[in-house]
Coordinates of C-alpha atoms and ligand atoms in Angstrom, one line a residue:
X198 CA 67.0 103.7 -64.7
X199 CA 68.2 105.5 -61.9
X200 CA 70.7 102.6 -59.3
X201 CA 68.8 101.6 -56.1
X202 CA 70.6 103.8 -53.2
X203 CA 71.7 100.2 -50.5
X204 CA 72.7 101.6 -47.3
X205 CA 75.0 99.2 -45.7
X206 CA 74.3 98.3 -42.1
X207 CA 76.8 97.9 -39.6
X208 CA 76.8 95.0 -37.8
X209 CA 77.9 94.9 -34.1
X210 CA 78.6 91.6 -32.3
X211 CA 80.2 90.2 -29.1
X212 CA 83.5 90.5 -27.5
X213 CA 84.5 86.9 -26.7
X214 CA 88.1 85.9 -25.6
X215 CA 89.7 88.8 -27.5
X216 CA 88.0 88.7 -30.8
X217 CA 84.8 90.2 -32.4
X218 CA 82.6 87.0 -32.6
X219 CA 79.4 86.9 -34.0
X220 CA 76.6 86.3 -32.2
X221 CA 74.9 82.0 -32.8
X222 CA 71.3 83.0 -31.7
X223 CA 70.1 84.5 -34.7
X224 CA 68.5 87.5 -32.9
X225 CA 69.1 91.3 -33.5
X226 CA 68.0 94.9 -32.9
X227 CA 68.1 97.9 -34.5
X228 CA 70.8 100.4 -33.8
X229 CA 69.4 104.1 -34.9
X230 CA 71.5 107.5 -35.8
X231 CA 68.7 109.3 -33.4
X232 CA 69.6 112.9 -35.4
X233 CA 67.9 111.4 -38.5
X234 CA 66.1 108.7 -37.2
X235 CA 67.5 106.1 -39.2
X236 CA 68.7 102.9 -38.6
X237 CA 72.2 102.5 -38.6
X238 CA 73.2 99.3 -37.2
X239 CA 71.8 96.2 -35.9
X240 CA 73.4 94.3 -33.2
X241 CA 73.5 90.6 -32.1
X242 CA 71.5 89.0 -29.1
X243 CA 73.4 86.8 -27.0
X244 CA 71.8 83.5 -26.0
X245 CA 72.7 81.5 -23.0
X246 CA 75.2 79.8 -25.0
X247 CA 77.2 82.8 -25.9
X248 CA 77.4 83.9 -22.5
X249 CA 78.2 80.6 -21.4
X250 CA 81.6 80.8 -23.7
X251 CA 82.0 84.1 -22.6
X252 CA 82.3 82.5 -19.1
X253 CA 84.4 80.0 -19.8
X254 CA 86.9 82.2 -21.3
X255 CA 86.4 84.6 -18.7
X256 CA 87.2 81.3 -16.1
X257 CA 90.5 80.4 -18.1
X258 CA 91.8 83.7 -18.2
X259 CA 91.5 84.8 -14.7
X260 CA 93.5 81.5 -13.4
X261 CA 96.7 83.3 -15.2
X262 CA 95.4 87.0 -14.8
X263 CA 95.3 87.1 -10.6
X264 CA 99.0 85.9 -10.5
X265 CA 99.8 89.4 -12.6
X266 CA 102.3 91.5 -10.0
X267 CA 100.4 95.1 -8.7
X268 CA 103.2 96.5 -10.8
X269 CA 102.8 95.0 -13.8
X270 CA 98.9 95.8 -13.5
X271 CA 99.5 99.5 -12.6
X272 CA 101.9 99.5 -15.6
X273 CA 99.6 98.0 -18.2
X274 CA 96.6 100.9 -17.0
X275 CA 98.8 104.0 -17.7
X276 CA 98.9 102.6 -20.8
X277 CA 95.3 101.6 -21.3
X278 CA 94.7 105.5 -19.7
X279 CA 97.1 107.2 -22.0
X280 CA 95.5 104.9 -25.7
X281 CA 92.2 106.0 -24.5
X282 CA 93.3 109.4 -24.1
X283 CA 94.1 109.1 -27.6
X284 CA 90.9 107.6 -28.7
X285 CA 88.8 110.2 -26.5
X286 CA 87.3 111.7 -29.9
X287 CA 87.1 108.2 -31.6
X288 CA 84.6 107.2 -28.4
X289 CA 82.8 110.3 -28.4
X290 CA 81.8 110.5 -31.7
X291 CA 80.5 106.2 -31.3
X292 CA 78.6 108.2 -28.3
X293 CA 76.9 110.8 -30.8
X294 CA 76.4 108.1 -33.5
X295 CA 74.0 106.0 -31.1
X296 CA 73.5 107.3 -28.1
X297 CA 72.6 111.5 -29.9
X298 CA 74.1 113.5 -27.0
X299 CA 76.5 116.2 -28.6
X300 CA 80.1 115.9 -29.1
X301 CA 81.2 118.0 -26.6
X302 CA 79.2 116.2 -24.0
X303 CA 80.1 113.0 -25.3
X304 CA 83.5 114.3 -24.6
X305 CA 83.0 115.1 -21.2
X306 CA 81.2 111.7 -20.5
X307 CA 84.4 110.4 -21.3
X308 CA 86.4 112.4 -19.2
X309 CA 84.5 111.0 -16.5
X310 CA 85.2 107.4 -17.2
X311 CA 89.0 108.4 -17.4
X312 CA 89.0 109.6 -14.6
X313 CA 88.1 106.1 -13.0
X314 CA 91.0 104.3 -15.0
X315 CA 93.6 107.2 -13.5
X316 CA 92.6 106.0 -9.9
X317 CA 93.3 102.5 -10.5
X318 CA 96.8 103.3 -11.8
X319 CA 97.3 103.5 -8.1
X320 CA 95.9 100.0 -7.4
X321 CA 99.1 98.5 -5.3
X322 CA 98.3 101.5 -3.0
X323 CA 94.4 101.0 -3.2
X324 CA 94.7 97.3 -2.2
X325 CA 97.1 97.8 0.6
X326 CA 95.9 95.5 3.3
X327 CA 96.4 95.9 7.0
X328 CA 99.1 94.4 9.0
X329 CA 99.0 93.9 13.1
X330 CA 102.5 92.8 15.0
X331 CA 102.2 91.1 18.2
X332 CA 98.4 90.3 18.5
X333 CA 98.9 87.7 20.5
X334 CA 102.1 86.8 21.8
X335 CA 104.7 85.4 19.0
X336 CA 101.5 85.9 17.0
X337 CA 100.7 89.0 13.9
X338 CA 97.1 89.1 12.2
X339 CA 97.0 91.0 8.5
X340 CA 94.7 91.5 5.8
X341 CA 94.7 90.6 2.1
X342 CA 92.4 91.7 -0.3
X343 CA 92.3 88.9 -3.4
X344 CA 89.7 89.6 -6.8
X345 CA 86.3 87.8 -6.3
X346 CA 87.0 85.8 -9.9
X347 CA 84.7 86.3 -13.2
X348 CA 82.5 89.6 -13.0
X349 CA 79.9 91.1 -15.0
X350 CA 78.3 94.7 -15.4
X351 CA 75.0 95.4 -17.2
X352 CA 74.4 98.8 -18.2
X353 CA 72.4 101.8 -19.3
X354 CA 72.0 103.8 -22.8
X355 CA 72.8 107.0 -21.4
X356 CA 76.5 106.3 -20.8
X357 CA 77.6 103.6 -22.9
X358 CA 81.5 104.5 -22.3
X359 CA 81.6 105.8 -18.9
X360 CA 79.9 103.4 -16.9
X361 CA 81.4 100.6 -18.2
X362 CA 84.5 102.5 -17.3
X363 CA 83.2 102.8 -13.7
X364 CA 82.8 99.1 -13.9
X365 CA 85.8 97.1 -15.7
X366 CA 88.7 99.3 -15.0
X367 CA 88.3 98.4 -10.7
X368 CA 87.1 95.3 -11.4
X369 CA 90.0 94.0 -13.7
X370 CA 92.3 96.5 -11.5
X371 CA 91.8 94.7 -8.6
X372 CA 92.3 90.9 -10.7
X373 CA 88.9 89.6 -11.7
X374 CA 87.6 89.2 -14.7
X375 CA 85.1 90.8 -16.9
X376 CA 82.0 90.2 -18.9
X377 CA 80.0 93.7 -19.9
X378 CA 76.4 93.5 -21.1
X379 CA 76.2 96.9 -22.8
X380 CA 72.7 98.7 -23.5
X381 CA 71.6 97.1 -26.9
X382 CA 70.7 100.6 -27.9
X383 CA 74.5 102.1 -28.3
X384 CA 76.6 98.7 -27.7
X385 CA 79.7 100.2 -30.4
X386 CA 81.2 102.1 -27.8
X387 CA 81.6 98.2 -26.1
X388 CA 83.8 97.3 -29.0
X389 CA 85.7 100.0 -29.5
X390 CA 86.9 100.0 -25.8
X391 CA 87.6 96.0 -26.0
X392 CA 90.2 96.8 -29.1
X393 CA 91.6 99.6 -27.2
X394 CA 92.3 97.4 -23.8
X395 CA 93.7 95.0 -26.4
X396 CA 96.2 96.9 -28.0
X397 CA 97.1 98.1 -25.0
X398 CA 98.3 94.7 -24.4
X399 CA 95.4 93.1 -21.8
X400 CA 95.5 89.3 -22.3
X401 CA 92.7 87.8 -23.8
X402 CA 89.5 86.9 -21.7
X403 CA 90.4 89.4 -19.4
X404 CA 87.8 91.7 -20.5
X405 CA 84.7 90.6 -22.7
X406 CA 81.6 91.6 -24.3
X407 CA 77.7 89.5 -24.7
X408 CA 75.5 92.1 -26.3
X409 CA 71.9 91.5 -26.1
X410 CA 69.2 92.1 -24.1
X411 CA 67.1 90.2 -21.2
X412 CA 68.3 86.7 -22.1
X413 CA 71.8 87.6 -21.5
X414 CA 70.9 89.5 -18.6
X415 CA 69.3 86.3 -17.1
X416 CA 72.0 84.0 -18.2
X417 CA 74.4 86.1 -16.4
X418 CA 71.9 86.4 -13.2
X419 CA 72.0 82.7 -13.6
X420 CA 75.4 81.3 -14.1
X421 CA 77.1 80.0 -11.4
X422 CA 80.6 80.6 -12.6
X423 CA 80.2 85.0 -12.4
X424 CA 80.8 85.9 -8.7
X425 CA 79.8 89.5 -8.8
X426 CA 76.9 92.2 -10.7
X427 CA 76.9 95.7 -11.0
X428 CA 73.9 97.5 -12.6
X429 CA 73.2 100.6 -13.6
X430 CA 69.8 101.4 -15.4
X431 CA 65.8 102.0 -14.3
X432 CA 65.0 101.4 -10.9
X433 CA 62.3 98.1 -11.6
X434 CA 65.3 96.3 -13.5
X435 CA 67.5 97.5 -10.8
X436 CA 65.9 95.9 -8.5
X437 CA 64.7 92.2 -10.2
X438 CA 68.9 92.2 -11.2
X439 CA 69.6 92.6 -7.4
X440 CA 67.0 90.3 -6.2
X441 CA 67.5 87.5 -9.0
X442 CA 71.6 88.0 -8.4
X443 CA 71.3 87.7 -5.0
X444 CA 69.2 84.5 -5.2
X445 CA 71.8 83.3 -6.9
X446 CA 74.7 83.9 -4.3
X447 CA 76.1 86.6 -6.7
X448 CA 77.2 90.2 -4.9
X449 CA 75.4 92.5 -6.5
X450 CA 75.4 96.4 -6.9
X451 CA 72.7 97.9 -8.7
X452 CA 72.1 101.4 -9.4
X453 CA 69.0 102.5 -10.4
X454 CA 66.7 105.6 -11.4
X455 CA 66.5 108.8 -10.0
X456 CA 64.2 111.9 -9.4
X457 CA 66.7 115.4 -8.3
X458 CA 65.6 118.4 -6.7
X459 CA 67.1 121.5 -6.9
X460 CA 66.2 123.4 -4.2
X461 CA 66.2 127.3 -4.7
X462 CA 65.9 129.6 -1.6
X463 CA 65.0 132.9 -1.3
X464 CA 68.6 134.0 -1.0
X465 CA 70.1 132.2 -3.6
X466 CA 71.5 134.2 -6.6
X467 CA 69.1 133.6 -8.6
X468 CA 70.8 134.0 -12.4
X469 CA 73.2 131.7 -10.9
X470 CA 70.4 129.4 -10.1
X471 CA 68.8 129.3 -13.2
X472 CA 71.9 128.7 -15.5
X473 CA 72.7 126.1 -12.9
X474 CA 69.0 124.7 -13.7
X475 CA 69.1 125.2 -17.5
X476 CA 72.4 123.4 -17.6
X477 CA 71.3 120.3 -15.4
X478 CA 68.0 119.9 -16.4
X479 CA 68.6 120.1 -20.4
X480 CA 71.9 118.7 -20.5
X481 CA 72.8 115.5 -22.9
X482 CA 68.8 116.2 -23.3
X483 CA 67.9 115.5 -19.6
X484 CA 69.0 111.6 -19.9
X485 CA 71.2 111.4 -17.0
X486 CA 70.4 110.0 -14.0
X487 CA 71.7 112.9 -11.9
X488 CA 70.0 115.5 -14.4
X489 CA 67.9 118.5 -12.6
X490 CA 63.9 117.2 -13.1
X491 CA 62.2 118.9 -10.4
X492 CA 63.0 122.7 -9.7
X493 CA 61.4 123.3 -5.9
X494 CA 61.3 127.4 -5.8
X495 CA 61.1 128.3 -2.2
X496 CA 58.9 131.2 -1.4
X497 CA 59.5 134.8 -3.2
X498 CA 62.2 132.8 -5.4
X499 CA 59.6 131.2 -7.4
X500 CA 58.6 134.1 -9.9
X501 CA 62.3 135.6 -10.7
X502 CA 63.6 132.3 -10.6
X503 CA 60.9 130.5 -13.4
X504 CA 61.4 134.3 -15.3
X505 CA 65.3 133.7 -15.5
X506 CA 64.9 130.2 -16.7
X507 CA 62.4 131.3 -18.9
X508 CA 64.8 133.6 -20.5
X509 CA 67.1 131.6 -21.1
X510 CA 65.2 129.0 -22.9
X511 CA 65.0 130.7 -26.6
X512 CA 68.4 130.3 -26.4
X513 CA 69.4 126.9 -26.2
X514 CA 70.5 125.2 -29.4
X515 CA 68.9 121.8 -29.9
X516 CA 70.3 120.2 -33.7
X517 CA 72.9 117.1 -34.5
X518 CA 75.1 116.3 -31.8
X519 CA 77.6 116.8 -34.9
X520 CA 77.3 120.4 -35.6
X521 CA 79.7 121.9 -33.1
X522 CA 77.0 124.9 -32.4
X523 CA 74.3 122.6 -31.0
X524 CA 74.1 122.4 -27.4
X525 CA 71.2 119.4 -26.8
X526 CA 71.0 116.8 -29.3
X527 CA 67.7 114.1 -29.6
X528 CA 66.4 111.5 -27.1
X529 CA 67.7 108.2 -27.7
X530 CA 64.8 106.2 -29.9
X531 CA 61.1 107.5 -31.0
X532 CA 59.7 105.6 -28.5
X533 CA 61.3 107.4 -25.5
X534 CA 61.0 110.6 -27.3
X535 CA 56.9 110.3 -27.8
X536 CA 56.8 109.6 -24.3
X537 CA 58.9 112.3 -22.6
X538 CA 56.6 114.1 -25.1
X539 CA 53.4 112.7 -23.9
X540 CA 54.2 114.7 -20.2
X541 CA 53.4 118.0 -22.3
X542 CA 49.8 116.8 -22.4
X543 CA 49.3 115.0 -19.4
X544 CA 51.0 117.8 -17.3
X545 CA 48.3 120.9 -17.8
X546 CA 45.7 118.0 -17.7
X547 CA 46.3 117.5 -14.1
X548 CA 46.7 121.5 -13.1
X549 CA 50.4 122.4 -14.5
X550 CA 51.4 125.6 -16.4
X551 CA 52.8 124.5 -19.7
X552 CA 55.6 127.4 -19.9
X553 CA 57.7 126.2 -22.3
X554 CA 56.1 123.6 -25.3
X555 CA 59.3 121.6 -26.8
X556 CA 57.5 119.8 -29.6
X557 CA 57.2 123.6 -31.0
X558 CA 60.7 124.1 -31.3
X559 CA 62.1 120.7 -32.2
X560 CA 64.3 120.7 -35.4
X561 CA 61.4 118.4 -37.9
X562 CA 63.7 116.3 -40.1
X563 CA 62.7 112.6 -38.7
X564 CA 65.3 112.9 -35.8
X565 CA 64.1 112.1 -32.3
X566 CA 64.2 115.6 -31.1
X567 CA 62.2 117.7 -28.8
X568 CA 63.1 121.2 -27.6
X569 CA 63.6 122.5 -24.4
X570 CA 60.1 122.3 -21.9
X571 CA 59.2 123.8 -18.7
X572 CA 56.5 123.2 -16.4
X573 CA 55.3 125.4 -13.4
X574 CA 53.0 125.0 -10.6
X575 CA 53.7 121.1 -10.9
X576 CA 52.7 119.3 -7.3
X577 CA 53.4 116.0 -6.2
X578 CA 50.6 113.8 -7.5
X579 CA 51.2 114.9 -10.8
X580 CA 52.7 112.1 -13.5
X581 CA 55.0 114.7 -14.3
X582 CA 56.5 114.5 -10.6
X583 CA 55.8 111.2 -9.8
X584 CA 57.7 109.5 -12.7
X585 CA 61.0 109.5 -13.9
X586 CA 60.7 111.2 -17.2
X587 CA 64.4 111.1 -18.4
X588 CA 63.9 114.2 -20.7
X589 CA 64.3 117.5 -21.6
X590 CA 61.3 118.3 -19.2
X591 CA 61.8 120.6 -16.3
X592 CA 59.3 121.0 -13.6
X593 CA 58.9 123.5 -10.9
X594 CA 56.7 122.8 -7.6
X595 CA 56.5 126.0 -5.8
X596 CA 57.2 125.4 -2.0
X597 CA 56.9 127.7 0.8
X598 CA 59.4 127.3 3.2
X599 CA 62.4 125.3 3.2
X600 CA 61.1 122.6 5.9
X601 CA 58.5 121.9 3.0
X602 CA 61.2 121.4 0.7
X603 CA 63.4 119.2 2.6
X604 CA 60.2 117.0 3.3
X605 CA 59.2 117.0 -0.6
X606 CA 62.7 115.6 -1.2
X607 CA 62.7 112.9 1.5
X608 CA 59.2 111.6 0.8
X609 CA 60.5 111.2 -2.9
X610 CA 61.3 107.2 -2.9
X611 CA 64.0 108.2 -5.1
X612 CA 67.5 109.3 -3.4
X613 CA 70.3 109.9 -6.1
X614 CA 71.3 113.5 -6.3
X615 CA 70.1 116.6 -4.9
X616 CA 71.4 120.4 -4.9
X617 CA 70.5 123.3 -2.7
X618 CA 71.0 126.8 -4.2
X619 CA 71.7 129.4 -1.3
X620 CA 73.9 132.0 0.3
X621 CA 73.5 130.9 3.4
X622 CA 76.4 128.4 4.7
X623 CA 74.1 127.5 7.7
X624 CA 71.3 126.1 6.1
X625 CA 73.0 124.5 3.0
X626 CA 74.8 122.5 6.2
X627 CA 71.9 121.9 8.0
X628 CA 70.4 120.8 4.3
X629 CA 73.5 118.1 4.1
X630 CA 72.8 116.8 7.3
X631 CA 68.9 116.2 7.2
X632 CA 68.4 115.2 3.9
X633 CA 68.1 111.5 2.6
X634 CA 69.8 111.4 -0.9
X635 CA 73.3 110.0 -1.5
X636 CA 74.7 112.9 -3.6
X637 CA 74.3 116.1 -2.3
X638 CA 74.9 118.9 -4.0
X639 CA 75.5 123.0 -2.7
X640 CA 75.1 125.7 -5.5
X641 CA 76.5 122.6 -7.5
X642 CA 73.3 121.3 -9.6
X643 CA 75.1 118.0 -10.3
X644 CA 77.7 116.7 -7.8
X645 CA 78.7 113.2 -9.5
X646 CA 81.5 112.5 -7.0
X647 CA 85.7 112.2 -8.1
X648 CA 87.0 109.5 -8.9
X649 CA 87.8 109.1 -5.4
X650 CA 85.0 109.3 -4.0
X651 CA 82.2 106.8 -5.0
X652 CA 79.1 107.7 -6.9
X653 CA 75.8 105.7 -5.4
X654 CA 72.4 106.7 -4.6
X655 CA 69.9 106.1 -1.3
X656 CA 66.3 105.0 -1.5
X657 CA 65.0 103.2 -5.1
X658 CA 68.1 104.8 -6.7
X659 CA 70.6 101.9 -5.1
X660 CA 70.0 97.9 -3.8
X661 CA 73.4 96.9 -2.3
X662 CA 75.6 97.8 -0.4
X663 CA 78.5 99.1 -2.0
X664 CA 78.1 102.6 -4.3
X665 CA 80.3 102.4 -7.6
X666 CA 83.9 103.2 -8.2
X667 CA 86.3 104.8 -5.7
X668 CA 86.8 103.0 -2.6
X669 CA 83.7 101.3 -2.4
X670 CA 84.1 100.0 -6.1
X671 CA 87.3 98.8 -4.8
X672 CA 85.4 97.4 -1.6
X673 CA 82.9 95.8 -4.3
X674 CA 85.2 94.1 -6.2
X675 CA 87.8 92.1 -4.0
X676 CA 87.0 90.6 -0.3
X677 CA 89.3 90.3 2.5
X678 CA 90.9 87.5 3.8
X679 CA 92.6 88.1 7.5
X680 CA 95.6 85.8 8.1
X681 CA 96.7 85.0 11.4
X682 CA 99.9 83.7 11.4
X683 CA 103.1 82.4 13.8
X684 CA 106.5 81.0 13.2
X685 CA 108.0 78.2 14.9
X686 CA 109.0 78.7 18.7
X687 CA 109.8 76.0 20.4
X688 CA 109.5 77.9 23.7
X689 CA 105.3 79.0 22.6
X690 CA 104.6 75.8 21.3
X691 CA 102.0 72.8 23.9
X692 CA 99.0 71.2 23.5
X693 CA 95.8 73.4 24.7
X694 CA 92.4 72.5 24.3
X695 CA 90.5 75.9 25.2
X696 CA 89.3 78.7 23.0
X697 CA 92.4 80.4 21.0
X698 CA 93.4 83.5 24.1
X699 CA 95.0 86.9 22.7
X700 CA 97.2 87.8 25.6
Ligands
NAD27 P1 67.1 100.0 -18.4 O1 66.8 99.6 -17.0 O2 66.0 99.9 -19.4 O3 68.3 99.1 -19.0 C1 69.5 98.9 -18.3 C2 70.1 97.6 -18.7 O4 69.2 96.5 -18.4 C3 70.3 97.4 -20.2 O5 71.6 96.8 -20.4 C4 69.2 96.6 -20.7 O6 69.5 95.8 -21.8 C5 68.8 95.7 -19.5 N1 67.4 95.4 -19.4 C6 66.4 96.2 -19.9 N2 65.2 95.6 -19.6 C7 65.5 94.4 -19.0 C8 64.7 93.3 -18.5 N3 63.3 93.3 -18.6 N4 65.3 92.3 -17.9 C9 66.6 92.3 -17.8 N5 67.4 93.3 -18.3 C10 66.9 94.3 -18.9 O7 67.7 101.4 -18.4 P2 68.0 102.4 -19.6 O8 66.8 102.9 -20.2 O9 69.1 101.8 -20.5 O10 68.8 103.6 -18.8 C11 68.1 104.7 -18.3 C12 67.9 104.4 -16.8 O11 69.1 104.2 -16.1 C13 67.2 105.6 -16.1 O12 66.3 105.1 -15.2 C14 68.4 106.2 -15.3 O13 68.1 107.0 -14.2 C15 69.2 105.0 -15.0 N6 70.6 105.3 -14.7 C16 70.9 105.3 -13.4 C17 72.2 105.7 -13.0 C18 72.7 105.7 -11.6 O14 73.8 105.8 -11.4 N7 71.8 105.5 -10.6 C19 73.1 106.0 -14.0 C20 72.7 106.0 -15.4 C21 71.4 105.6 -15.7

């Protein structure tokens, strides 16, 4: 009798205090290995009790971690930078496992998040207040900066190490601590980082993890003890985290979804254009929030332009995020897949050219794949415009001047990246200037900002004020106190009853 074949599940629970703790509430979802399409893991829910102790120990551990010199904090990130330096592979492939995107991709997505911890190594300079002698007579006024206490970020599945980066490494940089709520579809990535920031000798409770799903999202939105939310994920969550966070008395950040043109004059080069569309728009499978969706050909661009891209599409490599020669790897779960899949069919229902079919050249071996897919003469009250669809799914809406472009792009309610392909230097700065989207882009398909700049979105892509990382994350995560202070002088010093004077 041949022995039953018992795949072993991994389990993946929270991040409490400096220990992997496992979850009280009983509930669980799957994890999958999107390649195959099998279930790899399963992950613990948090209930409100779990992120209740997660609060606690987030409390106790900030009332020692704020007194920690700007020295000894910079000191303590070069060495969290230079372990996950050393992990960068170790995360990356966690990122494959879950998430599908391909290693090198994974790779770069960590890159990214690196990037972020480098800029707080410099956090005595960043917090730096400001300092004025002789405001009033005998009198100097100065700022101070101070860490806003317990924080939490909630985040998406399409960057399950670099946003979080984005996230913990100002907020804990600047003094607070931290609670993450990780996407329950690729939460290892979570726990690997909390061993790293461990061993790389962060105290305990400094930085934590409640995995789950909308109960530990509301019990964070809820809890009176976390002073601060940033979100990244779909635009409708987006906005109930700000609005409930808010309600609270929480600051809140919340990034959510996006739409991005790629505007394509007639003068632009146009093989340059189409790699620069091929590469945004099919990238890591078209799940990033500042991927290519919407081509807008201008005038005679539009037929050399959807030729080029239709050239190129033979040639793209969709297989295993493993196998070194694939180039886009699967969409995260079935579900998403089948309905990324489902604007194939809806698309040339409602007038578009179907140039490009991905479900005919999907690898078919139970993964959650689907190839590469174009659509032409897509307009505006198409689905396939109107929604985000978060896949590998390009569209192209034919325009014919650039006035109708810009005004396509503004009307969109979404405002998170945008590119303009051109030679002109004129009109790419006139483009800048007019248009209403907080990451503009020229002949650069995807301008995510440095590391010290900060990465936000206009429109339905952003509620809050602040945009993530870089100053403003540094701006998000602290708040000013201004001290006005003098030293005894008897010669300064009566009795007077009128509004404080400054001369
Ligand atoms: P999502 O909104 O479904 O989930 C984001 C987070 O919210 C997850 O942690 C999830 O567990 C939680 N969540 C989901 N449903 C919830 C509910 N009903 N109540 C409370 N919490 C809930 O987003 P996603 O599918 O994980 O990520 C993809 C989306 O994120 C896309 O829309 C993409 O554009 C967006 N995104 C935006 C940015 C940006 O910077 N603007 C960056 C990355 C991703």
């Amino acid at each position: 009798m041949a022995a039953a074949v018992t795949t072993e599940l991994r389990t993946i629970g929270h991040w409490i205090g400096g220990e992997d703790i496992r979850g009280e509430s009983g509930r669980k979802g799957p994890v999958y290995n999107p390649a195959t399409g099998e279930q790899s893991g399963e992950v613990d829910f948090a209930s409100t009790h779990d992120v209740d102790r997660a609060v606690d120990v987030a409390t106790a551990a900030h009332s020692t971690w704020r007194h920690w010199s700007l020295s000894k904090r910079a000191e303590l990130f070069f060495r969290i930078y230079q372990l996950i330096d050393e992990h960068r592979e170790d995360l990356a492939r966690l990122l494959t496992a879950e998430h599908g995107k391909v290693l090198s991709d994974a790779l770069g997505e960590v890159q990214r998040g690196i990037e972020v911890i480098e800029y707080v190594c410099g956090i005595p300079e960043l917090l730096k207040g400001d300092y004025s002698e002789q405001a009033s007579t005998g009198i100097d006024v100065y700022s101070i900066r101070q860490p806003l206490g317990v924080v939490a970020g909630i985040t998406p599945f399409n960057f399950p190490a670099m946003v979080p980066m984005w996230m913990w490494a100002p907020a804990i940089a600047c003094g607070n601590t931290f609670i993450l709520k990780p996407s329950e579809k690729d939460p290892s990535a979570s726990i690997l980082t909390a061993e790293l920031l461990k061993e790389a000798g962060l105290p305990d409770g400094v930085f934590n993890v409640v995995q789950g799903d909308k109960v530990a999202v509301d019990a964070i939105l809820q809890h009176s003890g976390i002073a601060a939310v940033s979100f990244v994920g779909s635009t409708p969550i987006a906005c109930y985290v700000y609005e409930n966070g808010t309600k609270a008395g929480k600051r809140v950040q919340a990034l959510g979804g996006a739409k991005n043109h790629m505007i394509v004059l007639p003068d632009a080069d146009i093989d340059m254009a189409a790699d620069a569309a091929v590469s945004a728009g099919y990238g890591s499978a078209g799940e990033r929030c500042m991927a290519i969706s919407v081509v807008v050909a201008v005038g005679d661009a539009a037929d050399p332009l959807v030729g080029a891209i239709k050239d190129r599409l033979p040639k793209v490599k969709v297989g295993d995020g493993l196998d070194p020669s694939s180039e886009m790897g699967p969409l995260v779960t079935r579900e998403h897949r089948d309905k990324v899949a489902s604007y194939l069919d809806s698309g040339p229902a409602q007038g578009a050219t179907l140039v490009a079919d991905g479900r005919e050249t999907a690898p078919d071996n139970g993964g959650f794949f689907l190839g590469v897919s174009l659509l032409d003469d897509v307009t505006p009250e198409m689905d396939a415009y109107r929604d985000e669809i978060f896949g590998p799914v390009l569209s192209v809406v034919r325009v014919g001047t650039y006035d109708e472009a810009l005004r396509l792009v503004n009307d969109n309610p979404y405002g998170n990246g945008v590119a303009i392909f051109t030679r002109d230097g004129g009109v790419a700065r006139q483009f800048q200037f007019d248009v209403n989207v907080g990451m503009v882009g020229v002949n650069v398909p995807i301008p995510v900002p440095v590391a010290y700049y900060s990465f936000g979105g206009w429109k339905s892509s952003l509620f809050g004020d602040r945009h993530i990382y870089g100053p403003e994350g540094i701006d998000f995560y602290t708040r000013t106190k201004a001290v006005t202070s003098r030293w005894p002088d008897p010669a300064t010093s009566r009795v007077d009853l009128g509004f404080p004077q400054t001369r």
